[in-house]
Amino acid sequence: MNGFCLYLGGSRLRTLVAGLIGLALIPSAAIAQTGACCLPTGICVETTAANCATQGGAYQGNATTCAGTSCPIVLQPFVDALPLPAIAQPVTGQPGHAAHYEIAMRQTQQRLHRDLPLTTVWGYNGTYPGPTIEARRNEPNTVLWTNDLRDAAGNLLTTHHLVVDECLHGPDLNGSAPLTTVHLHGGHLRADSDGMPDFSYPPGQSAPLYTYPNNQPAATIWYHDHGLGITRLNVYMGLAGFYLIRDDAEDALNIPRGENEIALAIQDRAFNPDGSFKYPAVHQENFFGDFMLVNGKVWPYHNVKRGKYRFRLLNGCNSRTLTLALSDNATFWQIGTDMGLLPAPVAINSLTISPGERADVVINFASYAPGTEIILENSAPAPFPGSPGVGVIPNVMKFIVGSDAGDTDPLPTTLASVPVIPEAEATVTREFLLRKTPVTIGACDNVTQSIWTINGLMWDDIVERPVLGTTEIWTWINRSGMTHPMHMHLVAFQILDRQPFQMQAGQIVPTGPRVPPIMNERGWKDTVQVHPFEIVRVIARFEDYAGLFPYHCHILEHEDHEMMRQFEAICPPLTIESTPDDLQVCKGAQAQFAVQASGAYLSYQWKKNGVPLLDGPTGTGSTVTGAKAATLTIDNVALLDVARYECTIKDPCDETRTYHADLVYCPADLDDATQTGACDGAVTIDDLLYFIDRFQDGDAIADLDDGSGTGVGDYAVTIDDLLFYIERFADGC
Ligand code: C2O
Ligand code: CU
Ligand code: CU
């Protein structure tokens, strides 16, 4: 039972254990009478075979030694089928359309490998990874997220499942409470639906109802936890899931779909011998696991047909960058980036994605003989870039090619239009220096550490205030030896260029030209790899939603320990430039009020005598349109339309301005001097003659009052109408 301790028998992995983990095998000539013994507790002791057996342990063989205090875990790759996360089922509405979801975070147990005991995980709706939310462009979803983490007895958890480092910002105040908050990574949405870390909540509580407008192109985005100072622990426990936005443009493309379209969440983990997740108790600046999980299984396999597959790849690791390739080095195609499809498929043999990034790729298995096994491999050192071969987990998953034909249609040569944001559109350029800074930390204020920061500033130092409706260039300058994946909330950005630099006498000195991004980075992005001693410029339009939004390194260990800050999207000043005067309108005519306001993403609401208006008929004869637009139109004005109209103009910062005007009705003004019957605002003898003429004919225009003399039109022309008219005529209007 070499290295398997409790749960695997046999000696077939003896050399593998020794090779991988470094157990020393002493040549048989020097056989000793003791060896490593894995006790049922997972502790490794060196003792005799007999002693080991008495204690119920697994003897590793004479002369074997314990590499550490616990037994190394060795798991056989490719023995479990790839799990496919379920589609989230809404409470109302349908998956893939506007719908309302209620999703709870629950503690549960899952088997993450055939030979591992059950692992306690946290899952959305009790599954790790969470269910996939299917969304449609411009069809909003609402989600009620609830922290329902409970122990096996059903009691709400009061402490985290993992050890919380209470020196960090967040736990310094909240201790080890298992607070959560859900962020939709890649979602363009209001600040109050963004999962702000400061508003993390304990078990038993929910966030306010979140709205996801889905007003963005088809993309593979994902939701994950963002708890303040414990994001790395919460995501590690399993709080992550896919959120797929689809749209008509993507549907019109002939790319693999249905069972040929699979989302793969790739995450590394480490285990204790009892199957529990292993994670350091004290914050460390990187976490690298020993095993690669795809959709919550260690090194799974998937049976594929002989055809094309679309894989939506997510690097969901805490710290680990992945350089992925196929074991036969075959070409595959990248068709999409973080936030949507690329302009055209890009042929590649390997792909580097850092934590938080997604890559949409197509792999073609059509040419393989049935039975061929292709391994998706990783070669990225950890930390990244680092020295080749160091810290690598080489296996990711295996594809086993079957005999059935699959999708063999050619890939489209063009995919989506990704209009380039012109650099000249940017009005502001900001620089962000990524480096270690000595910081005195939270509760442990006697401890000064050198930690990763952005411009040496902290979470509460809010100095970036992009104005909605404007474009900015953000320049990331990495003064360090490791790659930082920099992520911005709210926006989709484009990468402008990368440029190498050196430090010379404390100055940043570029040492080469600005190089445009490689082809498979020329799409919409929300996370960008900023490599060591590189200046990376990205350009973004700030649109629609105001408020505080995080931006951070997506290495979760960095994010949790101050490599995360917030920008505040603000509104330009809201002003009403001019207003129309009060309107005097005749019966049956059209009234129109228009407001001219300046500001970004304004909303309008017209009211009549204080009551909000909707488009459509408001009473006999009159129809209202534009109740939520800058121009309100009332067709076929009747007496009941006489009122005070006001328009409340609101910007995304909740600034409001109100404009108002009165509608004055003039039933006595029926014609003009040429007797054409049009309204001219002056009541003259012509109007009286015209009225009498119409009164005799019984024409509807002469119907001014009702039988009770209240002046409401009843479509019967009676003596009341004449009396009403004469009264108005005498008043002038
Ligand atoms: Cu994927 Cu602020 O996060
Ligand atoms: Cu995000
Ligand atoms: Cu970082």
XYZ file of C-alpha atoms and ligand atoms in Angstrom:
738
model
C 0.000 0.000 0.000
C 2.662 2.366 -1.006
C 1.513 5.857 -0.186
C -2.162 5.099 -0.461
C -2.354 4.729 3.266
C -5.911 3.876 4.008
C -7.622 3.413 0.800
C -5.605 1.644 -1.844
C -4.046 -1.726 -1.846
C -1.374 -3.230 -4.021
C 2.172 -2.348 -4.753
C 1.845 -1.189 -8.339
C 2.536 2.415 -7.454
C 5.587 1.813 -5.353
C 8.067 3.316 -7.765
C 5.681 6.100 -8.680
C 5.361 7.063 -5.039
C 9.047 6.953 -4.551
C 9.677 8.943 -7.678
C 7.006 11.552 -7.189
C 7.096 12.085 -3.517
C 10.692 11.288 -2.810
C 10.323 8.320 -0.492
C 13.765 6.828 -0.264
C 14.044 3.251 -1.396
C 17.167 1.706 -0.009
C 18.836 -0.988 -2.120
C 17.822 -4.480 -1.057
C 21.357 -5.252 0.064
C 20.815 -2.868 2.972
C 17.372 -4.073 4.056
C 16.451 -2.828 7.505
C 13.748 -4.309 9.669
C 11.692 -1.113 9.870
C 9.917 1.008 7.322
C 7.365 3.738 6.844
C 3.915 2.946 8.190
C 0.833 4.963 7.339
C -1.433 4.914 10.372
C -5.211 5.102 9.954
C -4.956 8.746 11.046
C -2.824 9.501 7.995
C 0.233 10.007 10.180
C 3.427 8.384 8.957
C 5.641 6.618 11.492
C 8.690 4.450 10.975
C 8.281 1.126 12.677
C 8.386 -2.621 12.093
C 5.954 -4.398 9.830
C 4.473 -6.215 12.816
C 3.989 -3.048 14.840
C 2.445 -1.335 11.890
C -0.033 -4.179 11.431
C -1.000 -4.087 15.127
C -1.836 -0.411 14.832
C -3.917 -0.994 11.713
C -1.408 0.839 9.572
C -0.232 0.258 6.047
C 3.393 -0.834 5.978
C 5.338 0.732 3.132
C 8.107 -1.848 2.994
C 11.391 -2.397 4.729
C 13.748 0.574 4.650
C 11.144 3.012 3.406
C 11.074 6.302 5.284
C 8.471 8.951 6.020
C 8.926 12.004 3.808
C 6.934 14.113 6.253
C 4.673 13.665 9.225
C 1.736 12.615 7.085
C 1.616 10.031 4.372
C 1.821 11.296 0.855
C -1.318 10.833 -1.138
C -1.016 9.191 -4.484
C -3.995 9.067 -6.767
C -4.249 7.328 -10.074
C -5.084 9.691 -12.895
C -7.979 9.307 -15.335
C -10.118 6.835 -13.368
C -13.164 9.092 -12.897
C -15.506 10.352 -15.575
C -15.601 14.111 -16.102
C -18.579 15.545 -14.208
C -20.790 17.919 -16.164
C -22.327 20.525 -13.844
C -26.124 20.589 -13.864
C -28.005 23.504 -15.432
C -29.322 25.781 -12.678
C -33.108 25.581 -12.437
C -34.868 28.898 -11.846
C -37.775 29.468 -9.465
C -39.636 31.347 -12.181
C -38.798 31.581 -15.875
C -36.770 29.167 -17.960
C -33.021 28.471 -18.064
C -31.566 30.457 -20.949
C -34.184 33.191 -20.650
C -35.137 35.898 -18.180
C -35.572 34.032 -14.912
C -35.394 34.276 -11.149
C -33.059 31.960 -9.249
C -32.643 31.198 -5.571
C -29.282 29.622 -4.899
C -27.947 28.637 -1.499
C -24.382 27.931 -0.486
C -24.300 24.621 1.327
C -21.706 22.440 2.977
C -21.770 18.908 1.664
C -19.517 15.966 0.945
C -18.324 14.895 -2.470
C -16.032 12.187 -3.745
C -13.369 14.050 -5.683
C -11.511 10.892 -6.764
C -12.412 7.205 -6.792
C -9.798 6.444 -4.127
C -10.261 9.465 -1.889
C -12.550 9.436 1.125
C -15.394 11.953 0.909
C -14.307 15.587 0.990
C -16.255 18.286 2.771
C -16.912 20.978 0.176
C -18.967 24.137 -0.093
C -21.160 24.216 -3.124
C -23.783 26.471 -4.648
C -27.005 24.538 -4.178
C -24.775 21.948 -2.556
C -22.673 21.060 -5.584
C -19.045 21.769 -6.396
C -18.711 23.286 -8.934
C -22.034 25.098 -8.723
C -24.790 24.618 -11.285
C -24.270 26.370 -14.610
C -26.530 29.386 -15.058
C -27.711 29.682 -18.660
C -28.479 33.276 -19.635
C -29.558 35.086 -22.760
C -28.308 38.472 -23.886
C -30.625 41.308 -22.820
C -32.855 38.961 -20.835
C -32.172 39.878 -17.221
C -31.858 37.345 -14.439
C -32.363 37.900 -10.754
C -30.677 35.717 -8.159
C -31.284 35.492 -4.440
C -27.988 34.224 -3.035
C -28.194 32.730 0.460
C -25.402 31.663 2.769
C -26.864 28.432 4.122
C -23.649 26.818 5.300
C -24.505 24.319 8.048
C -22.769 21.508 9.846
C -23.876 17.866 9.601
C -26.319 18.402 12.483
C -28.012 21.190 10.532
C -26.701 24.070 12.615
C -25.515 27.191 10.818
C -21.742 27.324 10.746
C -20.160 29.920 12.969
C -16.572 29.227 11.998
C -14.916 28.500 8.709
C -14.127 24.948 7.660
C -10.543 26.014 6.969
C -8.290 27.893 9.350
C -8.755 31.635 8.801
C -5.709 33.893 9.107
C -7.126 36.620 11.326
C -4.320 39.030 10.581
C -5.786 39.806 7.161
C -8.113 42.666 6.310
C -11.631 41.365 6.898
C -10.924 38.523 9.326
C -9.159 41.096 11.520
C -12.701 42.242 12.377
C -14.817 39.244 11.469
C -12.628 36.520 12.932
C -13.155 33.074 11.501
C -16.807 33.659 10.550
C -17.626 31.919 7.242
C -18.843 35.082 5.509
C -19.636 34.859 1.802
C -20.626 37.116 -1.072
C -21.151 36.162 -4.697
C -19.496 37.961 -7.583
C -20.389 37.394 -11.227
C -16.945 37.617 -12.797
C -17.230 39.165 -16.259
C -20.749 40.457 -15.646
C -21.576 44.044 -16.571
C -23.869 45.047 -13.743
C -24.803 47.491 -11.034
C -22.478 47.907 -8.073
C -25.181 46.688 -5.694
C -25.333 43.336 -7.531
C -21.572 42.926 -7.829
C -20.902 40.973 -4.644
C -18.918 43.672 -2.893
C -16.484 42.047 -0.416
C -17.372 44.610 2.252
C -20.936 43.279 2.273
C -20.054 39.638 2.955
C -22.715 37.955 5.088
C -22.779 35.057 7.554
C -24.691 31.761 7.404
C -28.414 32.329 7.746
C -28.375 35.505 5.672
C -28.952 36.417 2.047
C -27.693 39.218 -0.123
C -30.282 41.713 -1.390
C -31.799 40.488 -4.659
C -29.137 40.699 -7.358
C -29.968 41.658 -10.948
C -27.864 40.499 -13.883
C -28.977 42.499 -16.950
C -26.988 40.319 -19.400
C -26.629 43.351 -21.676
C -23.362 42.079 -23.119
C -22.258 39.717 -25.885
C -22.331 35.936 -25.550
C -19.500 34.852 -23.246
C -18.246 32.309 -20.737
C -18.340 34.152 -17.455
C -18.374 32.636 -13.986
C -19.619 33.275 -10.510
C -17.510 32.777 -7.431
C -17.153 33.868 -3.860
C -15.547 37.216 -3.013
C -15.587 37.240 0.822
C -13.366 39.942 2.289
C -9.977 38.469 3.188
C -11.239 34.879 2.763
C -11.971 34.662 -0.967
C -9.107 32.174 -1.364
C -10.620 29.916 1.304
C -14.203 30.158 0.070
C -13.327 29.491 -3.563
C -11.007 26.687 -2.462
C -13.903 25.096 -0.579
C -15.769 24.949 -3.906
C -17.744 28.189 -4.296
C -17.509 28.680 -8.070
C -19.727 27.980 -11.067
C -20.227 28.822 -14.728
C -22.544 31.500 -16.099
C -22.992 31.254 -19.856
C -24.452 34.146 -21.821
C -25.708 33.226 -25.285
C -27.000 35.458 -28.059
C -28.405 35.318 -31.581
C -25.073 36.174 -33.221
C -23.403 33.196 -31.575
C -26.364 30.910 -32.261
C -26.069 31.753 -35.960
C -22.511 30.372 -36.067
C -21.910 26.725 -36.857
C -19.725 25.919 -33.857
C -19.953 22.755 -31.726
C -22.995 22.783 -29.474
C -25.110 20.523 -27.304
C -23.091 17.545 -26.046
C -20.145 18.855 -28.096
C -19.920 21.991 -25.975
C -18.418 21.481 -22.521
C -17.336 23.900 -19.824
C -14.186 22.847 -17.942
C -13.314 24.458 -14.615
C -9.674 23.627 -13.899
C -8.539 23.961 -10.285
C -5.649 22.586 -8.251
C -6.149 21.218 -4.758
C -4.232 19.427 -2.012
C -5.682 16.804 0.313
C -5.155 15.450 3.778
C -5.146 11.660 4.083
C -8.748 11.743 5.368
C -9.805 13.331 2.082
C -10.274 16.820 3.495
C -8.925 19.818 1.611
C -5.481 20.813 2.762
C -4.742 24.494 2.939
C -2.187 26.411 5.024
C -3.436 27.973 8.253
C -1.318 31.077 7.872
C -1.569 33.211 4.764
C 1.045 32.368 2.177
C 1.619 34.417 -0.908
C 0.862 31.527 -3.280
C -1.020 28.290 -2.983
C -0.184 25.399 -5.283
C -2.004 22.094 -4.928
C -0.749 18.632 -5.883
C -3.740 17.517 -7.925
C -5.609 19.016 -10.815
C -9.382 18.865 -10.667
C -11.664 19.443 -13.607
C -15.277 20.184 -12.700
C -14.577 18.865 -9.227
C -12.833 15.548 -10.069
C -9.140 14.793 -9.836
C -7.729 14.117 -13.336
C -10.947 12.914 -14.978
C -11.405 11.377 -18.378
C -14.035 12.096 -20.991
C -15.163 9.908 -23.868
C -15.358 11.930 -27.052
C -16.700 11.312 -30.529
C -14.562 11.675 -33.601
C -15.317 15.310 -34.214
C -15.036 18.846 -32.913
C -15.704 19.943 -29.351
C -16.015 23.389 -27.918
C -14.391 23.576 -24.492
C -14.995 26.628 -22.393
C -11.860 26.595 -20.257
C -11.725 28.362 -16.928
C -8.575 28.700 -14.891
C -10.284 28.536 -11.506
C -7.052 27.926 -9.580
C -6.163 30.097 -6.608
C -2.605 30.898 -7.757
C -1.627 28.517 -10.508
C -1.187 29.658 -14.095
C -1.790 26.940 -16.703
C -0.038 26.345 -19.997
C -2.254 23.818 -21.709
C -1.455 21.610 -24.672
C -2.515 18.242 -26.046
C -0.219 15.289 -25.438
C 0.358 14.804 -29.185
C 0.972 18.547 -29.561
C -1.971 18.775 -31.967
C -3.235 22.129 -33.162
C -6.461 23.416 -31.645
C -8.321 26.678 -32.084
C -9.116 29.438 -29.684
C -12.474 30.989 -30.544
C -13.132 33.175 -27.532
C -11.572 35.129 -24.681
C -12.875 36.101 -21.249
C -15.855 38.094 -22.434
C -16.827 36.798 -25.830
C -15.908 35.338 -29.174
C -12.784 36.382 -31.064
C -13.057 37.926 -34.544
C -11.797 34.638 -36.024
C -10.521 31.262 -34.785
C -6.821 31.347 -33.878
C -4.828 28.140 -34.433
C -2.611 27.331 -31.437
C -0.640 24.432 -29.985
C -0.587 25.702 -26.445
C -2.421 28.235 -24.395
C -1.479 30.048 -21.205
C -4.315 31.131 -18.936
C -3.876 32.642 -15.521
C -6.295 32.498 -12.581
C -9.652 34.073 -13.458
C -9.154 33.924 -17.223
C -11.294 31.927 -19.641
C -10.468 30.611 -23.081
C -13.021 29.186 -25.464
C -11.290 26.541 -27.579
C -12.210 23.987 -30.224
C -10.411 20.645 -30.325
C -10.917 18.349 -33.285
C -10.811 14.599 -32.532
C -12.009 13.573 -36.020
C -8.698 12.283 -37.298
C -7.854 9.993 -34.366
C -8.334 6.246 -34.528
C -10.990 4.945 -32.141
C -9.405 4.187 -28.803
C -6.807 6.962 -29.032
C -6.163 8.648 -25.710
C -5.206 12.303 -25.727
C -4.155 14.005 -22.531
C -4.721 17.657 -21.844
C -1.428 18.611 -20.258
C -0.093 21.536 -18.297
C 3.505 22.698 -18.381
C 3.327 26.008 -16.522
C 5.780 26.260 -13.642
C 4.447 27.419 -10.305
C 4.966 30.205 -9.492
C 4.685 31.539 -13.007
C 6.758 32.105 -15.058
C 9.478 30.602 -12.800
C 11.974 27.989 -13.858
C 10.788 25.408 -16.361
C 9.574 22.221 -14.748
C 9.301 23.601 -11.219
C 6.012 22.990 -9.427
C 4.272 21.633 -12.526
C 1.223 19.358 -12.328
C 1.557 17.834 -15.800
C -1.808 16.103 -16.129
C -5.150 17.845 -16.428
C -7.547 15.341 -17.978
C -7.770 12.672 -20.644
C -9.915 12.415 -23.754
C -10.684 8.918 -25.008
C -11.704 8.908 -28.655
C -14.616 6.592 -29.466
C -15.723 5.213 -32.790
C -18.808 7.391 -33.395
C -18.517 10.335 -35.728
C -19.100 13.697 -34.089
C -19.330 17.271 -35.325
C -17.157 17.319 -38.439
C -18.400 20.615 -39.908
C -15.674 23.142 -40.678
C -15.272 25.991 -38.223
C -16.561 29.343 -39.461
C -13.730 31.571 -40.666
C -15.172 34.609 -38.927
C -16.851 34.632 -35.541
C -17.775 37.953 -33.974
C -17.140 41.576 -34.607
C -14.891 42.994 -31.907
C -14.709 46.712 -32.753
C -11.355 48.089 -31.683
C -11.617 50.885 -29.119
C -9.514 53.677 -30.656
C -6.683 54.700 -28.388
C -7.503 58.339 -29.132
C -10.885 57.896 -27.466
C -9.222 57.658 -24.053
C -9.268 60.858 -22.021
C -7.494 59.538 -18.939
C -4.457 57.294 -18.493
C -3.722 55.729 -15.123
C -0.637 53.854 -14.017
C -0.602 50.990 -11.546
C 2.638 49.751 -10.097
C 2.595 46.113 -9.022
C 5.194 45.355 -6.410
C 5.775 44.316 -2.839
C 5.420 47.018 -0.215
C 6.073 46.845 3.524
C 2.687 47.048 5.218
C 1.603 46.914 8.832
C -1.350 44.623 8.881
C -4.828 44.795 10.411
C -5.252 43.160 13.793
C -1.634 42.105 13.862
C -0.460 45.674 13.983
C 2.817 44.728 15.457
C 3.583 42.796 12.277
C 5.035 44.542 9.279
C 5.202 42.409 6.184
C 6.214 42.970 2.642
C 3.123 42.136 0.631
C 1.834 42.552 -2.915
C 0.142 45.896 -3.494
C -1.104 48.115 -6.285
C 0.575 51.537 -6.179
C 1.340 50.788 -2.534
C -2.259 51.669 -1.655
C -4.935 49.759 0.235
C -8.564 48.777 -0.293
C -9.957 51.918 1.298
C -7.687 54.277 -0.629
C -10.112 55.217 -3.381
C -8.481 57.566 -5.837
C -9.535 56.313 -9.274
C -12.836 57.854 -10.291
C -13.600 57.118 -13.953
C -16.486 59.149 -15.358
C -19.282 57.106 -16.933
C -19.416 57.637 -20.656
C -15.640 58.062 -20.948
C -12.760 55.827 -22.014
C -9.570 55.252 -20.042
C -6.240 53.520 -20.504
C -5.039 51.536 -17.494
C -1.343 50.814 -17.504
C -0.141 47.881 -15.391
C 3.558 48.006 -14.538
C 4.853 44.792 -13.024
C 7.990 45.443 -10.997
C 8.314 41.857 -9.892
C 9.418 38.433 -10.996
C 5.999 36.829 -11.217
C 2.976 37.226 -13.446
C -0.044 38.959 -11.919
C -3.432 38.412 -13.610
C -5.063 41.825 -13.212
C -8.857 41.851 -13.215
C -11.293 44.749 -13.390
C -14.930 44.542 -12.427
C -17.668 46.360 -14.424
C -15.789 46.779 -17.697
C -14.735 44.726 -20.673
C -11.339 45.897 -21.836
C -9.059 45.407 -24.807
C -5.325 44.907 -24.535
C -3.443 47.686 -26.323
C 0.127 46.464 -25.971
C 2.933 45.023 -23.886
C 6.352 46.560 -23.414
C 9.429 45.318 -21.535
C 11.194 47.570 -19.058
C 14.099 47.644 -16.629
C 14.657 49.544 -13.428
C 17.531 51.957 -13.858
C 18.460 54.191 -10.929
C 14.968 53.712 -9.521
C 13.329 54.650 -12.803
C 11.165 52.540 -15.074
C 12.973 52.487 -18.398
C 11.314 50.733 -21.361
C 13.747 48.466 -23.154
C 11.737 47.640 -26.240
C 8.819 48.723 -28.370
C 5.173 48.413 -27.452
C 4.044 45.115 -28.923
C 0.382 44.511 -29.773
C -1.238 41.493 -28.110
C -1.023 38.061 -29.721
C -3.977 37.071 -31.907
C -5.779 35.052 -29.255
C -5.738 38.000 -26.856
C -7.489 40.322 -29.325
C -10.939 39.918 -27.880
C -12.917 41.289 -24.946
C -11.052 40.684 -21.721
C -11.649 41.196 -18.017
C -8.372 39.744 -16.748
C -4.930 40.294 -18.251
C -1.617 38.581 -17.595
C 0.972 41.151 -16.603
C 4.298 39.413 -16.883
C 7.475 40.299 -14.949
C 9.008 43.620 -15.902
C 6.316 44.301 -18.418
C 4.103 47.343 -18.987
C 0.674 46.251 -20.179
C -1.809 48.841 -21.378
C -5.522 48.079 -21.559
C -8.333 50.338 -22.747
C -11.880 50.328 -21.406
C -15.106 52.232 -21.713
C -16.755 52.924 -18.384
C -20.463 52.565 -18.954
C -23.887 52.346 -17.371
C -23.293 51.677 -13.705
C -21.906 53.968 -11.035
C -20.403 53.154 -7.702
C -17.535 51.243 -6.175
C -16.096 48.287 -8.049
C -13.100 46.140 -7.114
C -10.073 45.628 -9.304
C -7.382 43.223 -8.255
C -4.856 40.551 -8.945
C -6.773 37.294 -9.476
C -4.184 35.241 -7.638
C -6.571 34.790 -4.733
C -3.752 34.766 -2.180
C -2.701 38.202 -3.484
C -6.243 39.518 -3.703
C -6.965 38.539 -0.091
C -3.889 40.310 1.160
C -4.143 43.815 -0.249
C -3.533 43.334 -3.966
C -7.102 44.477 -4.398
C -8.427 47.999 -4.525
C -11.606 49.709 -5.690
C -12.404 52.359 -8.241
C -15.477 54.528 -8.157
C -17.370 54.992 -11.396
C -18.921 58.443 -11.204
C -21.442 60.361 -13.267
C -20.826 63.514 -15.262
C -22.831 66.507 -13.920
C -26.538 66.184 -14.568
C -28.085 69.367 -15.933
C -31.268 70.319 -17.725
C -30.162 72.474 -20.608
C -33.503 73.944 -21.653
C -37.126 73.338 -21.008
C -40.189 73.934 -23.137
C -42.815 76.388 -21.916
C -46.250 75.430 -20.774
C -48.353 74.160 -23.607
C -51.723 75.394 -24.774
C -53.424 72.699 -26.775
C -56.758 72.350 -28.513
C -59.076 69.412 -28.328
C -57.915 66.521 -30.490
C -54.478 68.013 -31.154
C -51.113 66.640 -30.101
C -49.165 67.863 -27.085
C -45.480 67.253 -26.772
C -43.098 67.966 -23.889
C -39.374 67.507 -24.394
C -36.592 67.732 -21.835
C -33.002 68.290 -22.766
C -30.704 66.981 -20.077
C -27.009 66.260 -20.241
C -25.341 63.412 -18.383
C -24.657 59.727 -19.041
C -27.190 56.873 -19.018
C -30.121 58.995 -17.894
C -33.508 57.563 -17.112
C -36.733 59.499 -17.397
C -40.103 59.170 -15.735
C -42.998 61.404 -16.650
C -45.810 61.992 -14.189
C -49.232 63.559 -14.560
C -50.367 65.377 -11.432
C -47.799 63.340 -9.521
C -48.911 59.962 -10.867
C -46.316 58.068 -12.955
C -47.344 57.656 -16.589
C -47.070 54.567 -18.733
C -47.178 54.385 -22.492
C -50.661 53.754 -23.877
C -54.175 55.164 -23.593
C -54.786 57.252 -20.511
C -58.446 58.041 -21.052
C -61.081 58.696 -23.656
C -59.394 59.738 -26.822
C -55.859 60.428 -25.640
C -52.802 58.243 -26.069
C -49.493 58.748 -24.259
C -46.127 57.655 -25.604
C -42.624 58.273 -24.300
C -43.511 58.056 -20.607
C -39.954 56.822 -19.909
C -38.203 58.899 -22.570
C -37.028 62.459 -22.894
C -40.065 63.374 -25.017
C -43.624 62.817 -23.871
C -46.301 62.840 -26.551
C -50.028 63.025 -25.896
C -52.113 62.388 -28.989
C -55.724 63.419 -29.384
C -55.708 65.709 -26.365
C -58.950 65.723 -24.407
C -60.082 67.733 -21.447
C -58.942 64.974 -19.061
C -55.371 65.594 -20.160
C -55.333 69.017 -18.578
C -52.775 68.608 -15.816
C -49.329 69.372 -14.484
C -46.721 67.185 -16.220
C -43.377 66.596 -14.659
C -40.379 64.596 -15.639
C -37.885 63.178 -13.167
C -34.479 62.638 -14.720
C -32.138 60.270 -12.920
C -28.540 59.310 -13.604
C -26.756 56.133 -12.439
C -25.481 58.041 -9.403
C -29.105 58.570 -8.332
C -28.823 62.303 -8.964
C -32.258 63.554 -9.949
C -33.608 66.677 -11.612
C -37.254 67.470 -12.088
C -38.783 69.484 -14.847
C -42.418 70.456 -15.010
C -44.892 72.182 -17.282
C -48.649 72.582 -17.477
C -50.921 71.503 -20.234
C -53.552 74.134 -20.880
C -56.575 73.024 -22.793
C -58.409 75.388 -25.085
C -61.667 73.805 -26.244
C -62.999 77.082 -27.602
C -60.175 77.551 -30.137
C -61.462 75.543 -33.056
C -60.337 77.181 -36.283
C -58.108 79.822 -37.633
C -59.079 82.908 -39.565
C -59.222 80.858 -42.749
C -61.712 78.482 -41.164
C -59.602 75.391 -41.682
C -60.440 74.239 -38.229
C -56.857 74.279 -36.917
C -56.071 75.619 -33.543
C -54.237 78.953 -33.402
C -54.416 79.812 -29.713
C -56.725 82.770 -30.292
C -60.468 82.469 -29.790
C -62.186 84.720 -32.281
C -65.581 85.105 -33.938
C -64.382 82.595 -36.546
C -64.249 79.948 -33.890
C -67.816 80.657 -32.865
C -69.062 80.488 -36.443
C -67.126 77.300 -36.999
C -68.535 75.832 -33.809
C -72.129 76.688 -34.690
C -71.618 75.150 -38.105
C -70.331 71.904 -36.559
C -72.951 71.999 -33.814
C -75.661 71.861 -36.420
C -73.992 68.886 -38.151
C -73.544 67.050 -34.867
C -69.784 66.773 -35.639
C -67.610 65.233 -32.880
C -65.427 68.326 -32.748
C -68.471 70.168 -31.403
C -68.822 67.659 -28.557
C -67.281 69.609 -25.711
C -69.153 68.641 -22.576
C -71.278 65.827 -21.356
C -74.950 65.853 -20.496
C -74.193 66.828 -16.921
C -72.437 69.958 -18.049
C -69.039 68.856 -16.628
C -67.379 69.377 -19.951
C -66.282 65.802 -20.519
C -66.784 64.593 -24.086
C -69.629 62.111 -24.525
C -69.744 62.025 -28.336
C -73.280 63.405 -28.332
C -73.547 67.033 -29.415
C -76.213 68.630 -27.273
C -77.216 72.061 -26.029
C -74.789 71.570 -23.126
C -71.967 71.664 -25.596
C -73.165 74.968 -27.002
C -73.504 76.471 -23.533
C -70.048 75.186 -22.570
C -68.603 76.599 -25.764
C -70.124 80.030 -25.308
C -68.792 80.120 -21.757
C -65.261 79.295 -22.959
C -65.566 81.653 -25.873
C -66.441 84.431 -23.466
C -63.355 83.563 -21.348
C -61.153 83.672 -24.417
C -59.920 80.139 -23.920
Cu -13.212 36.847 -10.296
Cu -13.184 40.298 -8.301
O -13.207 38.527 -9.267
Cu -14.836 40.015 -11.427
Cu -0.638 39.061 -7.921
